[in-house]
Amino acid sequence: MAAKYDVVVVGSGNAGLSAAVSCVVQGKKTLLIEKHNLPGGVASSFSRGRFEFDPSVHEICDVGAGDDLGHVGLIMEKNGIDVDWVTVPDCYRCISKYSDGTPMDVTIPAGREAYIDAIEKYVPGSREPLEKFFDLIYEIRLAKVYMFDGTPNDPKYMQKHFPNTLKTCGYDSLSVMKALKIPQKAIDIIGVYWPYLGVPLDEVNFFHFGNMIDMYVTRRAVVPHHTSHEITMTFMNRFYELGGEAWFNCRAEEFLFDGDKICGVRTSMGDVECDQVLANINPHIIYANMMPKELVPEREKKLYAARKNNLSTRFSMIYFALNKSCEELGLTDYCVFFAGTADSRKEYENLKSIDNDYNILISYNNIIPDASPEGTCVISFTKLFSDGKDWSEMTAEEYYKAKDKMIEKCIEDVKKNLNIDITPYIEEVEVATPMTFARYLGTPEGTPYGFEVKSWDGVIARMTDIEADFNIKGLRHIGAGSFFGDGYSSTWINGDMTAGLACADLEEGGK
Amino acid sequence: MSKVKLKNYGLKDIMYFTNKPKEREKRIEAASSQKSGAVFKVNEKAAERHPEQQEFVIEKITDRGEGVKSYTLRKKDGTNPAFFRAGQYVVIRQEIDGKLIARPVSISSGPVETLDGTIEVTVKLVPDGFLSKYIIANWKVGDEVKTSGPQGLFYYEGFRDEKKVVACSGGSGITPILSMAKAIASGDEDFELTVLYGSKNRNEILFADEFAEVMAKTDKVKLVNVLSEEEAEGYESGFITADLIKKYAGDDKYSLFASGPQVMYEFLDKETDRLGLDLKHYRKEIFGSVKQPWTLPGYPAEAKDKVFNLKVKMCNKEYEIPCNANENMLVALERAGIAGPNRCRGGVCGWCRSRLISGEVFIPELTDRRRGADKKYGYIHPCASFAISDCEIEVPNNK
Ligand SMILES: Cc1cc2nc3c(=O)[nH]c(=O)nc-3n(C[C@H](O)[C@H](O)[C@H](O)COP(=O)(O)OP(=O)(O)OC[C@H]3O[C@@H](n4cnc5c(N)ncnc54)[C@H](O)[C@@H]3O)c2cc1C
Ligand code: FES
């Protein structure tokens, strides 16, 4: 057996990277194992010809800047991760239909004032309820800081200081926004971000959704200057600096137990001894293939049975490199949502079919001028699916045809909505599907999002169950399937927090 | 440190005000714990479609003359080989004296043949080569051989490429073009293909019969043989120049596909400049590793012919091996029997990506296709890097 480690982190996705760095910062002897030949999972990049593409990032929230650091910003600072961020000035343009069927074409800037001004312009009468809405999500921000500051929470204090947070946090987002008397059309505009949490407004908990809007709108989003591979490299660099060890192209096959406590990991490089494991692997896969069946807690079997059909959003990404600049082409926005309807419940149902109208266009060069060589640009389209069935039932031939159809659809979307024909300028084009993500990430059905944050299984509900869920000695799950849900920020926070718990266990055990 | 633990407790307070967690408990309680094993169809399909490894049996060997042989490979387990795009390659992985040697080789059959259970690869003997020599000398009918799944990006992309394609090829570079021609004949691809095929003389021309067969089936494929050391009726002579390309391209818009040895690209790059072709319309197959790095600009002459000491960290193992400055660093790993993942061997695919811990390497610009952040943080593609001092690198596991 190889040298004994305090912690083995299996999988180097966003959660794994964050956890691994957090462990070495806390002075733990840490090994990071990754089955792929490079780290990052979805936080990566790939090259085609003279272009480099980011496989996934649209916008990253909760980083903040200067002395207004967000939760993520604080973690990065604490762990010595310094990324070259670029701030995203506008939220989005959205071309869709309002819930009542009338056409929508709105461009929404970031920043509370500008955001409210813009919505008031499109939907007169929104200002007053929106001011209340922003006061509320600001209160939620403060409540969150209080709850996460590492000291016990006093219900009386919370009642006094965060009364509205407590009043609303048990409800879905649609109900709360309606209760605030926000006009439906304005709700439609605010709700454009719903897919980033994977479930519609009438399902997603307001605490979670409201906080996301606060992070995107008030605090503004950022993106890495040189693709998310750069973020990954920054994590890795810090990890090595503090003595971390990483094994690539090495697969963790099985978790090893001494009685009911983890004692090591069986890998394609042999067995590794350790006290704690942080597994950046979906629990479905851990329980099915990676540990003794008799050690899987009854409650966990039930939880994953209850979640069986609740795998969250699957994605297709269509990447183009064009041999003209955004300016020459007239692509002026960083991010444009093309949605069939702004009614999130209806759209969620539409997303069950791969032939849906939903699409998100990102034109990177608009905020990162050197995202590609001069005179060119890189753009991507994101298509969403709330079901994976269509993908799993295709023959190879149908699969290639479906990919071509996606490309056609993207070209058509830009033509129809923006009156721009990109066809003559395509120098590179690549399509990633749920299959592609399944292949590279190994997540169930290729979802990078974990489990739907359904009303019964939202982030708050999961956090209150943090001790009951995944109750296995020395083994913890981190990643999008864990308590904090999907997204770069959430999984970094989740990785860091869970590493904190593992390190605390180690200290209790006298390490 | 127990402070950290408390972080999460605060949220429990909210339970006084919400009934959600109770609902969660109810849901979990109501679910069955009997369900066994998770099966994810998308993941299974993905693995099927992109096999890491394919095990074949050699079914037939066709001697094409001039040190070139084609091998028809059938999957050992009777399933069909992974479907591919005409123009893609597989990596042949062959153990020689206990060391795993890998080389990319284009598939010379058409995609439709995978449905009959086979692929064909064609190997040309490289004079001072290693694996090509071994294959030509040793592979016999009935032998078991291993390859990767289909790889590479050199294929027709209808959304990018013009309907008309002029392909320039030389030597064994003809194989992916032949596959494309076959794919057009079988209806798997739909474009017009004019092949300018450079050879020294008529004896060197490969696949004349195969092209004739394709052209009997479709008028979308045309073949023009270009002889550099012979003049003959019905053949073009000289090199594949801008004028020759123009002559066959006609007035329509066209895409130029190039597939051949390094010297052919060096020549063609100048010709395409004259044609004013932009990069969208000029696609090149990878040609593998750079040879003779000392002939390239920026190479420190004093490194040539030296043998440096290469420290290699691979997971929990460490090695010290010799590294010949004249060969790329992946070859040094292969010679030592410790090469990790690799595919294109031309710097492009990133599969061999490794961390340079210390030392200096020469990276020819021609094949430097590393990610931006990798350059910043000192990562290299050993297949496209040459040691110019003693070095220490960390490589991915080779199992
Ligand atoms: C995408 C692509 C497609 C291709 N398709 C085809 C094709 O269809 N048909 C075809 O014939 N060719 C094809 N090629 C070219 C083919 O890959 C090369 O011709 C082939 O790799 C030559 O292999 P070789 O080992 O004989 O010679 P090389 O790799 O050119 O030269 C030998 C190398 O091996 C090293 N070496 C020597 N001794 C040892 C040892 N003991 N252990 C390890 N290394 C040693 C040498 O230093 C040298 O670098 C293709 C190449 C690419 C990139
Ligand atoms: S093997 Fe493709 S980059 Fe080295």
PDB file of C-alpha atoms in Angstrom, chain A residues 236-371:
ATOM      1  CA  MET A 236      -4.196  22.947  -9.089  1.00  0.00           C
ATOM      2  CA  ASN A 237      -1.291  25.325  -8.798  1.00  0.00           C
ATOM      3  CA  ARG A 238      -2.307  26.232  -5.249  1.00  0.00           C
ATOM      4  CA  PHE A 239      -2.847  22.566  -4.435  1.00  0.00           C
ATOM      5  CA  TYR A 240       0.668  21.620  -5.567  1.00  0.00           C
ATOM      6  CA  GLU A 241       2.134  24.659  -3.830  1.00  0.00           C
ATOM      7  CA  LEU A 242       0.813  23.392  -0.501  1.00  0.00           C
ATOM      8  CA  GLY A 243       2.098  19.875  -1.065  1.00  0.00           C
ATOM      9  CA  GLY A 244      -0.973  18.197  -2.497  1.00  0.00           C
ATOM     10  CA  GLU A 245      -0.540  15.137  -4.668  1.00  0.00           C
ATOM     11  CA  ALA A 246      -2.633  14.398  -7.735  1.00  0.00           C
ATOM     12  CA  TRP A 247      -2.981  11.252  -9.823  1.00  0.00           C
ATOM     13  CA  PHE A 248      -4.427  11.568 -13.274  1.00  0.00           C
ATOM     14  CA  ASN A 249      -5.837   8.932 -15.581  1.00  0.00           C
ATOM     15  CA  CYS A 250      -6.383   6.981 -12.413  1.00  0.00           C
ATOM     16  CA  ARG A 251      -9.782   5.562 -11.612  1.00  0.00           C
ATOM     17  CA  ALA A 252     -11.141   5.034  -8.102  1.00  0.00           C
ATOM     18  CA  GLU A 253     -12.841   1.671  -8.307  1.00  0.00           C
ATOM     19  CA  GLU A 254     -14.055   0.962  -4.820  1.00  0.00           C
ATOM     20  CA  PHE A 255     -14.143   2.434  -1.355  1.00  0.00           C
ATOM     21  CA  LEU A 256     -12.522   0.256   1.292  1.00  0.00           C
ATOM     22  CA  PHE A 257     -13.939  -0.090   4.779  1.00  0.00           C
ATOM     23  CA  ASP A 258     -12.681  -1.238   8.121  1.00  0.00           C
ATOM     24  CA  GLY A 259     -15.934  -2.249   9.775  1.00  0.00           C
ATOM     25  CA  ASP A 260     -18.283   0.606   9.020  1.00  0.00           C
ATOM     26  CA  LYS A 261     -15.581   3.256   8.661  1.00  0.00           C
ATOM     27  CA  ILE A 262     -13.754   4.098   5.474  1.00  0.00           C
ATOM     28  CA  CYS A 263     -10.095   3.137   5.443  1.00  0.00           C
ATOM     29  CA  GLY A 264      -9.032   3.535   1.858  1.00  0.00           C
ATOM     30  CA  VAL A 265      -9.706   3.614  -1.849  1.00  0.00           C
ATOM     31  CA  ARG A 266      -9.028   0.910  -4.414  1.00  0.00           C
ATOM     32  CA  THR A 267      -7.707   2.558  -7.565  1.00  0.00           C
ATOM     33  CA  SER A 268      -6.336   1.446 -10.899  1.00  0.00           C
ATOM     34  CA  MET A 269      -2.940   2.268  -9.349  1.00  0.00           C
ATOM     35  CA  GLY A 270      -3.524   0.047  -6.333  1.00  0.00           C
ATOM     36  CA  ASP A 271      -4.981   0.567  -2.884  1.00  0.00           C
ATOM     37  CA  VAL A 272      -4.558   3.831  -1.039  1.00  0.00           C
ATOM     38  CA  GLU A 273      -4.991   4.128   2.721  1.00  0.00           C
ATOM     39  CA  CYS A 274      -6.709   7.155   4.201  1.00  0.00           C
ATOM     40  CA  ASP A 275      -8.925   8.456   7.006  1.00  0.00           C
ATOM     41  CA  GLN A 276     -11.388  10.516   5.032  1.00  0.00           C
ATOM     42  CA  VAL A 277     -12.752  10.420   1.511  1.00  0.00           C
ATOM     43  CA  LEU A 278     -14.480  13.232  -0.322  1.00  0.00           C
ATOM     44  CA  ALA A 279     -16.110  11.756  -3.398  1.00  0.00           C
ATOM     45  CA  ASN A 280     -16.953  14.092  -6.264  1.00  0.00           C
ATOM     46  CA  ILE A 281     -19.125  11.309  -7.669  1.00  0.00           C
ATOM     47  CA  ASN A 282     -22.892  11.108  -7.802  1.00  0.00           C
ATOM     48  CA  PRO A 283     -24.178   8.965  -4.902  1.00  0.00           C
ATOM     49  CA  HIS A 284     -26.228   6.827  -7.303  1.00  0.00           C
ATOM     50  CA  ILE A 285     -22.944   5.606  -8.728  1.00  0.00           C
ATOM     51  CA  ILE A 286     -21.202   5.263  -5.374  1.00  0.00           C
ATOM     52  CA  TYR A 287     -23.998   3.113  -3.979  1.00  0.00           C
ATOM     53  CA  ALA A 288     -24.471   1.020  -7.084  1.00  0.00           C
ATOM     54  CA  ASN A 289     -20.854   0.187  -7.865  1.00  0.00           C
ATOM     55  CA  MET A 290     -18.339   1.508  -5.411  1.00  0.00           C
ATOM     56  CA  MET A 291     -19.040   0.236  -1.913  1.00  0.00           C
ATOM     57  CA  PRO A 292     -20.302  -2.845  -0.107  1.00  0.00           C
ATOM     58  CA  LYS A 293     -24.078  -3.008  -0.461  1.00  0.00           C
ATOM     59  CA  GLU A 294     -24.580  -3.833   3.200  1.00  0.00           C
ATOM     60  CA  LEU A 295     -22.943  -0.588   4.259  1.00  0.00           C
ATOM     61  CA  VAL A 296     -25.330   1.590   2.268  1.00  0.00           C
ATOM     62  CA  PRO A 297     -27.699   3.025   4.889  1.00  0.00           C
ATOM     63  CA  GLU A 298     -31.386   2.125   4.488  1.00  0.00           C
ATOM     64  CA  ARG A 299     -32.290   5.773   4.499  1.00  0.00           C
ATOM     65  CA  GLU A 300     -29.930   6.446   1.622  1.00  0.00           C
ATOM     66  CA  LYS A 301     -31.441   3.639  -0.437  1.00  0.00           C
ATOM     67  CA  LYS A 302     -34.801   5.253   0.092  1.00  0.00           C
ATOM     68  CA  LEU A 303     -33.540   8.754  -0.639  1.00  0.00           C
ATOM     69  CA  TYR A 304     -32.074   7.693  -3.971  1.00  0.00           C
ATOM     70  CA  ALA A 305     -35.195   5.733  -4.806  1.00  0.00           C
ATOM     71  CA  ALA A 306     -37.205   8.883  -4.078  1.00  0.00           C
ATOM     72  CA  ARG A 307     -34.867  10.864  -6.328  1.00  0.00           C
ATOM     73  CA  LYS A 308     -34.779   8.267  -9.057  1.00  0.00           C
ATOM     74  CA  ASN A 309     -36.604  10.347 -11.648  1.00  0.00           C
ATOM     75  CA  ASN A 310     -35.291  13.634 -10.359  1.00  0.00           C
ATOM     76  CA  LEU A 311     -31.986  13.916 -12.183  1.00  0.00           C
ATOM     77  CA  SER A 312     -31.643  17.564 -13.032  1.00  0.00           C
ATOM     78  CA  THR A 313     -31.145  19.309 -16.371  1.00  0.00           C
ATOM     79  CA  ARG A 314     -29.141  17.712 -19.207  1.00  0.00           C
ATOM     80  CA  PHE A 315     -27.361  19.920 -21.713  1.00  0.00           C
ATOM     81  CA  SER A 316     -26.272  20.207 -25.255  1.00  0.00           C
ATOM     82  CA  MET A 317     -23.688  22.805 -26.069  1.00  0.00           C
ATOM     83  CA  ILE A 318     -23.066  23.919 -29.622  1.00  0.00           C
ATOM     84  CA  TYR A 319     -19.799  25.790 -30.083  1.00  0.00           C
ATOM     85  CA  PHE A 320     -18.943  27.912 -33.100  1.00  0.00           C
ATOM     86  CA  ALA A 321     -15.796  29.760 -34.073  1.00  0.00           C
ATOM     87  CA  LEU A 322     -16.568  32.402 -36.686  1.00  0.00           C
ATOM     88  CA  ASN A 323     -14.035  34.126 -38.882  1.00  0.00           C
ATOM     89  CA  LYS A 324     -15.576  37.556 -38.351  1.00  0.00           C
ATOM     90  CA  SER A 325     -15.659  39.649 -35.186  1.00  0.00           C
ATOM     91  CA  CYS A 326     -18.800  40.060 -33.080  1.00  0.00           C
ATOM     92  CA  GLU A 327     -18.797  43.684 -34.089  1.00  0.00           C
ATOM     93  CA  GLU A 328     -18.727  42.911 -37.799  1.00  0.00           C
ATOM     94  CA  LEU A 329     -21.474  40.367 -37.367  1.00  0.00           C
ATOM     95  CA  GLY A 330     -23.652  42.574 -35.172  1.00  0.00           C
ATOM     96  CA  LEU A 331     -23.595  40.247 -32.181  1.00  0.00           C
ATOM     97  CA  THR A 332     -23.736  42.906 -29.495  1.00  0.00           C
ATOM     98  CA  ASP A 333     -24.882  41.078 -26.360  1.00  0.00           C
ATOM     99  CA  TYR A 334     -22.853  38.764 -24.180  1.00  0.00           C
ATOM    100  CA  CYS A 335     -25.835  36.603 -23.381  1.00  0.00           C
ATOM    101  CA  VAL A 336     -29.142  36.185 -25.206  1.00  0.00           C
ATOM    102  CA  PHE A 337     -31.873  33.814 -24.083  1.00  0.00           C
ATOM    103  CA  PHE A 338     -34.165  32.468 -26.775  1.00  0.00           C
ATOM    104  CA  ALA A 339     -37.025  30.812 -24.982  1.00  0.00           C
ATOM    105  CA  GLY A 340     -40.248  29.423 -26.325  1.00  0.00           C
ATOM    106  CA  THR A 341     -42.117  30.930 -23.404  1.00  0.00           C
ATOM    107  CA  ALA A 342     -41.251  32.789 -20.233  1.00  0.00           C
ATOM    108  CA  ASP A 343     -43.761  30.634 -18.395  1.00  0.00           C
ATOM    109  CA  SER A 344     -41.215  28.510 -16.579  1.00  0.00           C
ATOM    110  CA  ARG A 345     -43.577  25.637 -15.792  1.00  0.00           C
ATOM    111  CA  LYS A 346     -44.662  25.331 -19.416  1.00  0.00           C
ATOM    112  CA  GLU A 347     -41.098  25.647 -20.635  1.00  0.00           C
ATOM    113  CA  TYR A 348     -39.936  23.017 -18.159  1.00  0.00           C
ATOM    114  CA  GLU A 349     -42.461  20.634 -19.700  1.00  0.00           C
ATOM    115  CA  ASN A 350     -41.311  21.596 -23.216  1.00  0.00           C
ATOM    116  CA  LEU A 351     -37.737  20.789 -22.275  1.00  0.00           C
ATOM    117  CA  LYS A 352     -38.659  17.119 -21.917  1.00  0.00           C
ATOM    118  CA  SER A 353     -38.405  16.886 -25.695  1.00  0.00           C
ATOM    119  CA  ILE A 354     -35.096  17.414 -27.475  1.00  0.00           C
ATOM    120  CA  ASP A 355     -36.981  19.377 -30.133  1.00  0.00           C
ATOM    121  CA  ASN A 356     -37.624  22.297 -27.800  1.00  0.00           C
ATOM    122  CA  ASP A 357     -37.163  25.986 -28.660  1.00  0.00           C
ATOM    123  CA  TYR A 358     -35.027  26.903 -25.709  1.00  0.00           C
ATOM    124  CA  ASN A 359     -31.546  28.188 -26.452  1.00  0.00           C
ATOM    125  CA  ILE A 360     -28.980  30.459 -24.809  1.00  0.00           C
ATOM    126  CA  LEU A 361     -26.455  32.303 -26.962  1.00  0.00           C
ATOM    127  CA  ILE A 362     -23.173  33.448 -25.450  1.00  0.00           C
ATOM    128  CA  SER A 363     -20.833  35.681 -27.459  1.00  0.00           C
ATOM    129  CA  TYR A 364     -17.652  35.609 -25.417  1.00  0.00           C
ATOM    130  CA  ASN A 365     -15.689  38.285 -27.245  1.00  0.00           C
ATOM    131  CA  ASN A 366     -18.169  40.952 -26.187  1.00  0.00           C
ATOM    132  CA  ILE A 367     -16.666  40.944 -22.717  1.00  0.00           C
ATOM    133  CA  ILE A 368     -13.391  39.125 -23.411  1.00  0.00           C
ATOM    134  CA  PRO A 369     -12.061  40.742 -26.576  1.00  0.00           C
ATOM    135  CA  ASP A 370      -9.158  38.303 -26.819  1.00  0.00           C
ATOM    136  CA  ALA A 371     -11.281  35.180 -26.387  1.00  0.00           C
TER     137      ALA A 371
END
